[in-house]
Coordinates of C-alpha atoms and ligand atoms in Angstrom, one line a residue:
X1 CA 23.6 20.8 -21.7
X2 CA 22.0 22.7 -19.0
X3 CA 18.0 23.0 -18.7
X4 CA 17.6 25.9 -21.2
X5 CA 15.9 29.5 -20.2
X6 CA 14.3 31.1 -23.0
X7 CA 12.7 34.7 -22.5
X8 CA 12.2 34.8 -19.1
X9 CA 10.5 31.3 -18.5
X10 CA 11.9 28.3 -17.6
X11 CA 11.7 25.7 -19.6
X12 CA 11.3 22.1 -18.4
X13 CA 12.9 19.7 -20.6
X14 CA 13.5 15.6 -20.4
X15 CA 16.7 14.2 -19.3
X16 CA 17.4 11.1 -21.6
X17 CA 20.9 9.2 -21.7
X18 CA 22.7 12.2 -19.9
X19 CA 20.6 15.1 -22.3
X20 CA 18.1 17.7 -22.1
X21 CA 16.0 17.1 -24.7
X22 CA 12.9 18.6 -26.2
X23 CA 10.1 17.0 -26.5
X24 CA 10.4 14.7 -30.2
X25 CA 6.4 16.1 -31.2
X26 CA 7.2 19.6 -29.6
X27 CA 4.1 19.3 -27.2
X28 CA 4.2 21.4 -24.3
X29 CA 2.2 22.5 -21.4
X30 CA 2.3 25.3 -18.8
X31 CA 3.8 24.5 -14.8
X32 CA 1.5 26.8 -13.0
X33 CA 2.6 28.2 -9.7
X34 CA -0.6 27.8 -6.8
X35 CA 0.5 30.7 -4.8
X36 CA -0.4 33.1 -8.1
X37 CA -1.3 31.1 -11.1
X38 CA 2.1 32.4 -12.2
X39 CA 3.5 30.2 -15.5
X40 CA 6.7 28.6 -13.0
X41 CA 8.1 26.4 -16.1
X42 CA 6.9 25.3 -19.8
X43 CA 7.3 21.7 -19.8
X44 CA 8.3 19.3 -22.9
X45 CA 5.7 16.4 -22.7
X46 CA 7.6 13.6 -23.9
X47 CA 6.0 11.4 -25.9
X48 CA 6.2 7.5 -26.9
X49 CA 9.5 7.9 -29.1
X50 CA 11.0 10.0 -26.4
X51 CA 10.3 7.3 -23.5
X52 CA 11.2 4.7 -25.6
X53 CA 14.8 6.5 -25.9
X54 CA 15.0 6.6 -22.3
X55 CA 14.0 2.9 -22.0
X56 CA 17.0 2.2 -24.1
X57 CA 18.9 4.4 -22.4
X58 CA 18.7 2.7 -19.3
X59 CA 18.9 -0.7 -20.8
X60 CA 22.3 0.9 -22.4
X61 CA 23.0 1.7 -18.7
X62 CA 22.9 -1.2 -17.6
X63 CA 24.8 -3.2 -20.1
X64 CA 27.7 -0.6 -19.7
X65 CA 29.4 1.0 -17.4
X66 CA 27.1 1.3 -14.6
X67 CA 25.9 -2.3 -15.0
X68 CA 30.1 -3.2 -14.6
X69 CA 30.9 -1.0 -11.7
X70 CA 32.1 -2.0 -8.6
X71 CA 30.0 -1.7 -5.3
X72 CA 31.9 0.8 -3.3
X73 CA 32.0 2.6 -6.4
X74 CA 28.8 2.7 -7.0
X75 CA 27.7 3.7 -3.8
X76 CA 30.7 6.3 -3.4
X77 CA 28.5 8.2 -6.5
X78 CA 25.3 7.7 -5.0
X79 CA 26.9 9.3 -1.7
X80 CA 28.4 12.3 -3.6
X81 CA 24.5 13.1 -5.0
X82 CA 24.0 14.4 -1.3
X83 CA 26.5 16.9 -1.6
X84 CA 25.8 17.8 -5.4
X85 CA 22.1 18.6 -4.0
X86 CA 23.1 20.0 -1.2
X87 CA 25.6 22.5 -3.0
X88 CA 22.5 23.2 -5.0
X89 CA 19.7 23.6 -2.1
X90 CA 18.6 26.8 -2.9
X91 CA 18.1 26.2 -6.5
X92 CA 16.1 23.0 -5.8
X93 CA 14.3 24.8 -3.0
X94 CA 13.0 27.7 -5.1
X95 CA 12.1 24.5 -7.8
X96 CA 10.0 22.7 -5.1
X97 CA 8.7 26.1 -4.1
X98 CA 7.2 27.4 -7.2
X99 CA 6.1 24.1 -8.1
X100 CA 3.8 23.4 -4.9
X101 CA 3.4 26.5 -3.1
X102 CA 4.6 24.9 0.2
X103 CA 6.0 27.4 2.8
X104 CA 9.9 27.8 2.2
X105 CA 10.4 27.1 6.1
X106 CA 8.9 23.4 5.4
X107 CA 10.1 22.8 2.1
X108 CA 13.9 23.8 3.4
X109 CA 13.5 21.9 6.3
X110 CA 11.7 18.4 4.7
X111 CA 11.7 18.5 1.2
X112 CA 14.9 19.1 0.1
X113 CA 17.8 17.9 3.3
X114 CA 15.3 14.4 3.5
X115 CA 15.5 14.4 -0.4
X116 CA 19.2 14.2 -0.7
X117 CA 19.2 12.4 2.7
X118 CA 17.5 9.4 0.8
X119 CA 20.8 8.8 -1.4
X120 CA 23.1 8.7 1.7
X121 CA 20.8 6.3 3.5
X122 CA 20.1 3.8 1.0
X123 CA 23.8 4.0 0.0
X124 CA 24.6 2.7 3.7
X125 CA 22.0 0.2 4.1
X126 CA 23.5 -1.3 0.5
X127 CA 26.7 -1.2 2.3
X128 CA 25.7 -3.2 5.5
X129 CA 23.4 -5.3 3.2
X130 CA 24.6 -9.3 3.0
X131 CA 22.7 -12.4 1.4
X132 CA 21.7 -15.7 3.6
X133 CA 23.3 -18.8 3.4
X134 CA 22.3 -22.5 4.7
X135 CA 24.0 -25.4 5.6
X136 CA 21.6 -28.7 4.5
X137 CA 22.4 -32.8 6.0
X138 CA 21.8 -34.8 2.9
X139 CA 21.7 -38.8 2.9
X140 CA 24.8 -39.5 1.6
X141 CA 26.1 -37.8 4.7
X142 CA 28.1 -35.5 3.0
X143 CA 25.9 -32.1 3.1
X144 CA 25.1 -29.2 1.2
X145 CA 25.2 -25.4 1.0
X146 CA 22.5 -22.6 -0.2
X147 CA 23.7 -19.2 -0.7
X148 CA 22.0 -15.9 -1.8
X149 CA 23.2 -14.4 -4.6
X150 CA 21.7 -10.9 -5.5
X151 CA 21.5 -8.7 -8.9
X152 CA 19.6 -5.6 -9.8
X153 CA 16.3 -5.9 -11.7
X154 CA 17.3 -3.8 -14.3
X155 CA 15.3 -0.9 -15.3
X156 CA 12.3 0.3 -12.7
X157 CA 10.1 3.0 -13.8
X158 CA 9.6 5.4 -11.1
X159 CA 6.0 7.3 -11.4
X160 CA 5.9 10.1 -8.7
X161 CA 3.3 12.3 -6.9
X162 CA 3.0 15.8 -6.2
X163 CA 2.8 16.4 -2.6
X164 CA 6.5 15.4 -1.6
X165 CA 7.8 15.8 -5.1
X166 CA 11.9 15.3 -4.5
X167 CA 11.8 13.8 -1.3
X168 CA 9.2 10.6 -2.4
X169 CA 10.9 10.3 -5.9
X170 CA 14.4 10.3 -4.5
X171 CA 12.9 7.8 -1.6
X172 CA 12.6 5.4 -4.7
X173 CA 15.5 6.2 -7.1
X174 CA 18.0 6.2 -4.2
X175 CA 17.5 2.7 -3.4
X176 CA 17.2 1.7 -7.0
X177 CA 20.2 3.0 -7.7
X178 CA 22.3 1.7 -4.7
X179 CA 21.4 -1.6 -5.9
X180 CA 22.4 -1.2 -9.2
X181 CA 19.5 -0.4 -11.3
X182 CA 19.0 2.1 -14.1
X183 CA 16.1 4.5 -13.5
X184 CA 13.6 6.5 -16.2
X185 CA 11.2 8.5 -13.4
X186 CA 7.9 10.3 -14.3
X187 CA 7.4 13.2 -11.7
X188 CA 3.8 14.5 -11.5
X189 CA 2.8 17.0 -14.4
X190 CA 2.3 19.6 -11.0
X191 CA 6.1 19.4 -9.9
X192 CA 8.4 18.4 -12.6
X193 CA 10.9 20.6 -11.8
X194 CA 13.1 18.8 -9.4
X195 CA 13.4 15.7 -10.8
X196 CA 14.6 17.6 -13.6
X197 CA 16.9 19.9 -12.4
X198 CA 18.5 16.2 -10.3
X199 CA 19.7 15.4 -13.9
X200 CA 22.3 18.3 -13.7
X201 CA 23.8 16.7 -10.6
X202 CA 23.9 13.3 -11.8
X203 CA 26.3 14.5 -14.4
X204 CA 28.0 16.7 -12.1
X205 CA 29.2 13.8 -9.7
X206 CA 29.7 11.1 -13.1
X207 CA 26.7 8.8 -12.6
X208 CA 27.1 7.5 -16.3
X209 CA 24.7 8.7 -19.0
X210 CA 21.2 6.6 -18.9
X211 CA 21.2 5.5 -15.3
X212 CA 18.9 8.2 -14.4
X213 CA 16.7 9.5 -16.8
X214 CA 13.4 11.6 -17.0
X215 CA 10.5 11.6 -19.0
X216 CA 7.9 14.8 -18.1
X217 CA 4.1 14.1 -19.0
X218 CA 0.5 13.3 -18.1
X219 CA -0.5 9.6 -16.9
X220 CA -3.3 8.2 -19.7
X221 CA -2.2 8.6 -22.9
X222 CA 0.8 10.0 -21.8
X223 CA 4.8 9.7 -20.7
X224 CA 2.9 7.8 -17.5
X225 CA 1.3 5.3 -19.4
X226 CA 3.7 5.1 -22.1
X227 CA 6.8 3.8 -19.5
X228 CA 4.6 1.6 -17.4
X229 CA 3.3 -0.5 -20.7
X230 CA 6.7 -0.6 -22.3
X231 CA 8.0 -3.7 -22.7
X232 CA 11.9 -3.0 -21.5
X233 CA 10.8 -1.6 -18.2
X234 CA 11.6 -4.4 -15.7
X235 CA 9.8 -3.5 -12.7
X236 CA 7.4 -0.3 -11.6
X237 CA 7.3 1.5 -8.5
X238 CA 4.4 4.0 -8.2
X239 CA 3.2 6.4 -5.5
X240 CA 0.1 7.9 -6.2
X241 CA -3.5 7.4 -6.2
X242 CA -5.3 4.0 -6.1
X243 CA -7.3 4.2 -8.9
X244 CA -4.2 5.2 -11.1
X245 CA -1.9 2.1 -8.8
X246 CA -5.0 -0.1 -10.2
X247 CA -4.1 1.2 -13.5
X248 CA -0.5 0.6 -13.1
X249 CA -0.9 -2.7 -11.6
X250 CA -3.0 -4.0 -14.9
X251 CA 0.0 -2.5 -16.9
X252 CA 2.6 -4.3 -15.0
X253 CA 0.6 -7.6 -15.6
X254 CA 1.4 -7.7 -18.8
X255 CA 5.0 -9.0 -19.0
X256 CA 4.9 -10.5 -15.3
X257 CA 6.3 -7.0 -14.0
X258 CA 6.5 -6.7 -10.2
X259 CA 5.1 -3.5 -9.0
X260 CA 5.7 -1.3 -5.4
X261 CA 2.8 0.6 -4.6
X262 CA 2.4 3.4 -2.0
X263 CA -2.1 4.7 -2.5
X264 CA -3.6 6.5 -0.7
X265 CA -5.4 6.7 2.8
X266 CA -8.2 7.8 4.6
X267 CA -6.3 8.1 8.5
X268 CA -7.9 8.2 11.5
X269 CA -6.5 9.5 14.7
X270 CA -7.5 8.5 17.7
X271 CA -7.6 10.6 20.7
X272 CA -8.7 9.1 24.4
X273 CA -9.5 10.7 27.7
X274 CA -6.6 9.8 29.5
X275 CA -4.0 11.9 26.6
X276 CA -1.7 14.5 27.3
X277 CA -4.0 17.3 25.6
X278 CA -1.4 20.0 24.9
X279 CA 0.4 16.9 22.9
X280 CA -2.5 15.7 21.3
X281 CA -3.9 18.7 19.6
X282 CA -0.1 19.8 18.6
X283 CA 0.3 17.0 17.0
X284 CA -2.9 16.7 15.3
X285 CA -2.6 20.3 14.5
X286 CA 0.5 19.5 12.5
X287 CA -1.5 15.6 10.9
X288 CA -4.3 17.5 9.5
X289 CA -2.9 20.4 8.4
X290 CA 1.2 20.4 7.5
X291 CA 1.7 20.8 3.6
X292 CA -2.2 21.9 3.3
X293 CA -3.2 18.5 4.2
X294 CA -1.6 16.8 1.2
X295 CA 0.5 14.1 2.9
X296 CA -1.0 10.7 2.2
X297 CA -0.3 10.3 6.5
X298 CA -2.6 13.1 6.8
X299 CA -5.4 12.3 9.2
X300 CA -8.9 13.0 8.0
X301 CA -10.5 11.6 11.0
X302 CA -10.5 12.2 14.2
X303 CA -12.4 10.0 17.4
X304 CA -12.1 11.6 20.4
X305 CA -13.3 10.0 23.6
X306 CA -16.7 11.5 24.5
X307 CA -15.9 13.1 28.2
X308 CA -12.6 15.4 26.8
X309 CA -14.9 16.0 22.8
X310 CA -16.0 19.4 23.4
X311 CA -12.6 20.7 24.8
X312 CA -10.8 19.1 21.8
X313 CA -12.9 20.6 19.5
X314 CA -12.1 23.5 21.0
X315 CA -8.8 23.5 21.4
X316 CA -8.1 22.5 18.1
X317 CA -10.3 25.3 16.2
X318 CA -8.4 27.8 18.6
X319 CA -4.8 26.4 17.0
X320 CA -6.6 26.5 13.3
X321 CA -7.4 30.3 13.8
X322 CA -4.0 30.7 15.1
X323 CA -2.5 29.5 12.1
X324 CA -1.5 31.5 9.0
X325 CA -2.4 31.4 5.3
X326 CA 0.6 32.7 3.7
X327 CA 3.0 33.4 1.2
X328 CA 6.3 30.2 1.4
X329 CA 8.7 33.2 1.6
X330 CA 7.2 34.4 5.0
X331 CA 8.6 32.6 7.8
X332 CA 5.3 33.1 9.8
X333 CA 3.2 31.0 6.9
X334 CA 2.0 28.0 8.5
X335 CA -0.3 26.6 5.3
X336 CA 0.6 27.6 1.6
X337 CA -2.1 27.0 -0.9
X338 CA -3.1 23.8 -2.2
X339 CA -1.3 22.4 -5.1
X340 CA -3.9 23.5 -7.8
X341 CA -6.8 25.1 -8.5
X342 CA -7.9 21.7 -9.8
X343 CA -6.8 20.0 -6.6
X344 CA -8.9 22.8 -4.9
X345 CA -12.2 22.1 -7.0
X346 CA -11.9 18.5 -5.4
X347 CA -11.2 20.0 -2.0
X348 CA -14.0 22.5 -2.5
X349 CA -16.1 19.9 -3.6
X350 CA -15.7 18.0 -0.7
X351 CA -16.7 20.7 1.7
X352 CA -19.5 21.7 -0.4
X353 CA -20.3 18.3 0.0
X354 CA -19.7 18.1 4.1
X355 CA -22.2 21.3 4.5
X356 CA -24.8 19.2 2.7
X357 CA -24.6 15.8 4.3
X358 CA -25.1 17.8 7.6
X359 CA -21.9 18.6 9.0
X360 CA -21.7 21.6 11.6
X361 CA -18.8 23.7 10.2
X362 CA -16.7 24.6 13.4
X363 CA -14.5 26.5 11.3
X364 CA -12.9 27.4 7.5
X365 CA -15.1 25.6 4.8
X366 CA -14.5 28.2 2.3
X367 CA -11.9 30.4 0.0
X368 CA -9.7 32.9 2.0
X369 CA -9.7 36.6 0.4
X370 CA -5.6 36.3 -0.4
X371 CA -5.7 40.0 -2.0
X372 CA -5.9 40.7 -5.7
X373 CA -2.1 39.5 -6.1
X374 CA -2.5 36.5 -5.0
X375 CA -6.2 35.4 -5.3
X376 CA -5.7 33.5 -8.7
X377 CA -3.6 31.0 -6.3
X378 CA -5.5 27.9 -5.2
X379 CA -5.9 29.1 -1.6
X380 CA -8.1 27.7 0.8
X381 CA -9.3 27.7 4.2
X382 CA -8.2 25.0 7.2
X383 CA -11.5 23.2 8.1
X384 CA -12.9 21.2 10.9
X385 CA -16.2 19.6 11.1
X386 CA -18.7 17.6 13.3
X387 CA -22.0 15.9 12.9
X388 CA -21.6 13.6 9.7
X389 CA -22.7 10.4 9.9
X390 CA -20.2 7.5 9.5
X391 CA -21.1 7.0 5.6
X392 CA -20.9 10.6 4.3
X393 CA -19.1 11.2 1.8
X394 CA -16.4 13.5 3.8
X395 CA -15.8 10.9 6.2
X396 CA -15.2 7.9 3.4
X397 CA -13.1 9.3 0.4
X398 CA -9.7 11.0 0.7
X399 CA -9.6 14.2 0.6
X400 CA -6.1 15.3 0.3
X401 CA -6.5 18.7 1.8
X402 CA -6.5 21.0 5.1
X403 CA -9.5 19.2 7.1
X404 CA -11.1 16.9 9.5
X405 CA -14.1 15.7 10.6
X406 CA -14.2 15.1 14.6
X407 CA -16.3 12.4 16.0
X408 CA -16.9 11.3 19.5
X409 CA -16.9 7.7 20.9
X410 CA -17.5 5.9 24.2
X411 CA -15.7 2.4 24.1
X412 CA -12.0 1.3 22.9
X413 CA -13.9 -1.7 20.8
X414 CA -15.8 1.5 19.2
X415 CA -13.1 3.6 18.4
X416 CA -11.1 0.5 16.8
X417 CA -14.1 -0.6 14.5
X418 CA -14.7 2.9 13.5
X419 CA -10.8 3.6 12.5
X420 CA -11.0 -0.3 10.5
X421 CA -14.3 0.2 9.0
X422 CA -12.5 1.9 5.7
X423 CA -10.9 0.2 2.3
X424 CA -7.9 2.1 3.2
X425 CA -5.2 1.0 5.3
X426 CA -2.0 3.5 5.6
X427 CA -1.6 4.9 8.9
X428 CA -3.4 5.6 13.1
X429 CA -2.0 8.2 15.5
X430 CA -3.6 7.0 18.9
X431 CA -3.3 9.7 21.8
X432 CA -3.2 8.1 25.2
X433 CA -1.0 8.6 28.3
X434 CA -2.0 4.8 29.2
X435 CA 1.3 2.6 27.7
X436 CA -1.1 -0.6 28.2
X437 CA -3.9 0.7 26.3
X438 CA -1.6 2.0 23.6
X439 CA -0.4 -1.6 23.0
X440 CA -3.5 -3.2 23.1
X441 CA -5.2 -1.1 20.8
X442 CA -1.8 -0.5 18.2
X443 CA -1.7 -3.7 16.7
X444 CA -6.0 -3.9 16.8
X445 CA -5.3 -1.7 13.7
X446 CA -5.3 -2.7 10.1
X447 CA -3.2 0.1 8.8
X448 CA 1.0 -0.9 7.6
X449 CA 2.1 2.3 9.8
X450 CA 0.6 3.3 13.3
X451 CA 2.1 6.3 15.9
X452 CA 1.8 6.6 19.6
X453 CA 2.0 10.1 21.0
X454 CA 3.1 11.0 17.8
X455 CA 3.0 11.6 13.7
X456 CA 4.8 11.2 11.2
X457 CA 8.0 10.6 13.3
X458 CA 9.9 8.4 10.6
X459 CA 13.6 6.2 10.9
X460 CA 14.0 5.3 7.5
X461 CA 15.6 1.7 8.4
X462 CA 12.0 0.6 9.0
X463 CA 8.9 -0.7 6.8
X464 CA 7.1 1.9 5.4
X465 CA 3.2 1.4 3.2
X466 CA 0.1 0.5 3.3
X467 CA -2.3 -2.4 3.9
X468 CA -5.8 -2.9 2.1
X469 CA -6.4 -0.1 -0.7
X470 CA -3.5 2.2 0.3
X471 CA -0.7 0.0 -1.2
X472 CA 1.2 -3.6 -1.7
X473 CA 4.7 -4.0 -0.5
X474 CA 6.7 -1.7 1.9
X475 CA 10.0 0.2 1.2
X476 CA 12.3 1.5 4.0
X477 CA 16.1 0.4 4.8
X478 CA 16.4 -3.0 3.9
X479 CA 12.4 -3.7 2.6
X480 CA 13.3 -1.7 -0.2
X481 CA 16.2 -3.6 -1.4
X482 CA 13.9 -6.6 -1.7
X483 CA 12.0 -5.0 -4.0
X484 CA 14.9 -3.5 -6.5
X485 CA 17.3 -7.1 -6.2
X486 CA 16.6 -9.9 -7.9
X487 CA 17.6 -13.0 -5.7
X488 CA 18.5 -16.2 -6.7
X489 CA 19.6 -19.5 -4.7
X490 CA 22.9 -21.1 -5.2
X491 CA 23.1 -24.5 -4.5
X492 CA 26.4 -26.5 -3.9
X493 CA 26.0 -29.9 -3.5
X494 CA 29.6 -31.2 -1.4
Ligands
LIG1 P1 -2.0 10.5 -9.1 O1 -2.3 9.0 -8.9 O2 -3.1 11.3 -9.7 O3 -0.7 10.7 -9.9 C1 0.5 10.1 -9.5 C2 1.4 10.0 -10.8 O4 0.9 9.0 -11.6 C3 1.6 11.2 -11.6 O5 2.9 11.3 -12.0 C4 0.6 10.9 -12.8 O6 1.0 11.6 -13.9 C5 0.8 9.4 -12.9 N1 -0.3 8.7 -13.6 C6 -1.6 9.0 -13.6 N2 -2.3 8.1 -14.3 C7 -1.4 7.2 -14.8 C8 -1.5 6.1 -15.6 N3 -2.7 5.6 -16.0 N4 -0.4 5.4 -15.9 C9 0.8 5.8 -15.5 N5 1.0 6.9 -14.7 C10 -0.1 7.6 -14.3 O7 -1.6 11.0 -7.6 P2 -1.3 12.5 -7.2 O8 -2.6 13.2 -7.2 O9 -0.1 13.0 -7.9 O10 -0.9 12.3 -5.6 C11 -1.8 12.3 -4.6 C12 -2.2 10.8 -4.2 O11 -1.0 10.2 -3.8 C13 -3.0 10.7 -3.0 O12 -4.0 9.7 -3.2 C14 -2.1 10.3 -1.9 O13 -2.7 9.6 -0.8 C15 -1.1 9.5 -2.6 N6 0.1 9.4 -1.9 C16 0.4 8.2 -1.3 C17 1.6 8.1 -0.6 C18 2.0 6.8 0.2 O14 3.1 6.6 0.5 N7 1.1 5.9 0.3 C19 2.5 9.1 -0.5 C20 2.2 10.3 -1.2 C21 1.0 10.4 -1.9

């Protein structure tokens, strides 16, 4: 059964054992649209009968023909998803669109390709993927051999964010799946329509019913909460806040479940004398600002070395002004709206709070006149600031939105104790044209990721997460097999 339209609005539904389904209490709530506060889809919450089905009909999955199938099989499926999404782009597009507000040029050119990317990749490193094996002396002389032997967990609840809603959720199901797991995924209450609408191609290329299904909610008291206490989920992987990954983690504790966590961050970025500066402020243009500042890689923080400050700061409100505040359909729209006007109230808060605590606005700080159309939308303006002091308030907590504080230092030692002093740990762009200097500051850095002349700049066969607050355990390539295989020693004794 396809997602069902009724009178005009879309309606959101859950995709349990191979179905849309309704909600089983008939609660719904409205998918508003940031760019207008537009209804985009009514969603069906599903509640704790409704997850339970699609616990058991994963665990069904699993003990069927999925669980049965042959690798090349499998993966041969998984691979076909690419081109089922692909065949689809513009339908998933205008889903991610509407759900987040993110300019169409970024959303086509990220969201979506990386999205169905994820299946083909994770379907290749399963391919190349082998166990270890050891050959032990024993006393009698006559030896032993270990081998690795490998099976899926079993079922892994999924529990997605908002910001990168396809391409983070398919980052998690893709490996799941290409090891053999059956998923039930909970994508944000913001952007649930993707994840959705991924159940239509799953039947489309013949993954069997109850390998991939979705439950559409809130987290407390809700679908969220519901899958990561119940008792037939095998293993969780969340991206999200902290607080809630605190939440999950004490969840997964019951029952001994292991648990993938991708938190959040509070980056810094780095910037000394000796950078190239047209590179530095285009790329830190595009780390403070690309999807309104909602990437959890976002940089908050900027240090610039003392003698090049004032031309940084500069520079980089020159490229702020430059940029546009627009609709996703214009191809000139560099920043779309935030995600909500929640998420803004937080934002706003935050630069309420920045104006208080002393900062010098260099520019933005405020709510951008959008026009009567569009000012029910959760617009705001790109910010920079100087002048806080280390402990305010902007400068500790994550944000999550279009702004940065800039800072000035005089010593390497200074600019590395400044970027550690923070519970986070996710990720550091340094800015240097000295190779030597890069290298000795790069791993001076507790973060899990760190660029050089660069953001952002991902190959997906290496380890991706955080350290400290922003996360436990990496996935990328072959890290994130480890976390959805089970392995087990053999040991023959000869
Ligand atoms: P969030 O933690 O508010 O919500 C994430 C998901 O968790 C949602 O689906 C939500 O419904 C669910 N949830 C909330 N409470 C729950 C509970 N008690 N039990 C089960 N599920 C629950 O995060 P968000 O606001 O959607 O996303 C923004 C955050 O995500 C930022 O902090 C950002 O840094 C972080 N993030 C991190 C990474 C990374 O890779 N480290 C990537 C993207 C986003």
């Amino acid at each position: 059964m396809d997602q069902v339209v009724n009178q005009d609005i879309k309606q959101t539904l859950n995709f349990i054992g191979g179905k849309y389904r309704p909600s089983s209490s008939n609660k719904t709530f409205e998918n508003i649209c940031p760019v207008d506060g537009s209804v985009a889809s009514i969603v069906h919450e599903a509640d704790k009968a409704d997850v339970d089905a699609a616990v058991k009909a994963a665990q069904a999955a699993m003990k069927g023909e999925w669980g049965q199938m042959p690798l090349t099989k499998r993966l041969d499926l998984i691979c076909n998803l690419v081109d089922g999404i692909n065949a689809r782009f513009d339908e998933f597009l205008a889903a991610e669109v509407a759900d987040t507000g993110k300019p169409v040029s970024l959303a086509s050119h990220l969201d979506i390709p990386r999205g169905a990317a994820n299946f083909q990749v994770f379907a290749d490193t399963m391919k190349s993927h082998h166990g270890e094996s050891f050959k032990q002396e024993t006393p009698d002389g006559a030896g032993a051999i270990h081998y690795t032997s490998e099976r899926p967990k079993g079922v892994i609840g999924v529990i997605c964010p908002w910001n990168l809603p396809l391409l983070l959720m398919t980052w998690k199901v893709g490996p799941a799946l290409a090891c053999g797991n059956a998923v039930v995924v909970k994508p944000s209450e913001e952007t649930p329509q993707t994840a959705t609408l991924l159940g239509e191609v799953m039947n489309e290329v013949g993954i069997p019913a109850g390998v991939y299904n979705v439950i559409n909610g809130f987290g407390p008291d809700s679908a969220g909460e519901f899958l990561t206490q119940h008792p037939g989920v095998d293993a969780i992987t969340f991206t999200g806040e902290t607080i809630t990954g605190e939440a999950i983690m004490k969840s997964a504790a019951v029952g001994m479940r292991d648990v993938s966590l991708e938190l959040g961050g509070k980056n810094a970025g780095i910037v000394f004398a000796d950078c190239d500066m047209d590179k530095a402020i285009e790329g830190t243009l595009r780390s403070v600002f690309a999807n309104c500042g909602q990437v959890c890689l976002s940089t908050e923080k900027m240090l610039v070395e003392r003698p090049i400050f004032d031309e940084f700061v500069s520079r980089l409100k020159e490229g702020v002004e430059a940029m546009k505040v627009g609709v996703p359909e214009d191809k000139d729209t560099n920043m779309g709206p935030l995600v909500s006007l929640e998420h803004r109230d937080k934002v706003l808060s935050y630069y309420e709070a920045a104006v208080k605590e002393g900062a010098t606005v260099v520019t933005g700080g405020g709510v951008p006149d959008m026009g009567d159309e569009l000012n029910k939308g959760a617009w705001i303006e790109p910010t920079i600031w100087t002048g806080l002091a280390d402990d305010a308030s902007p400068i500790t907590d994550e944000i999550f939105g279009p702004c940065c504080h800039i800072r000035p230092f005089d010593t390497e030692e200074e600019a590395i104790e400044i970027t550690n002093d923070s519970p986070y740990g996710l990720a550091t762009s340094i800015w240097t044209e000295n190779l030597t200097r890069a290298h000795r500051v790069a791993p001076q850095i507790e973060v899990g990721l760190t660029w050089i002349n660069c953001w952002f700049l991902r190959d997906l066969r290496t380890p991706f997460g955080g350290s400290k607050q922003s996360g436990i355990g990496r996935e990328g390539g072959e890290y994130s097999l480890e976390f959805y295989l089970e392995t087990s020693n053999i040991c023959v004794k000869l």
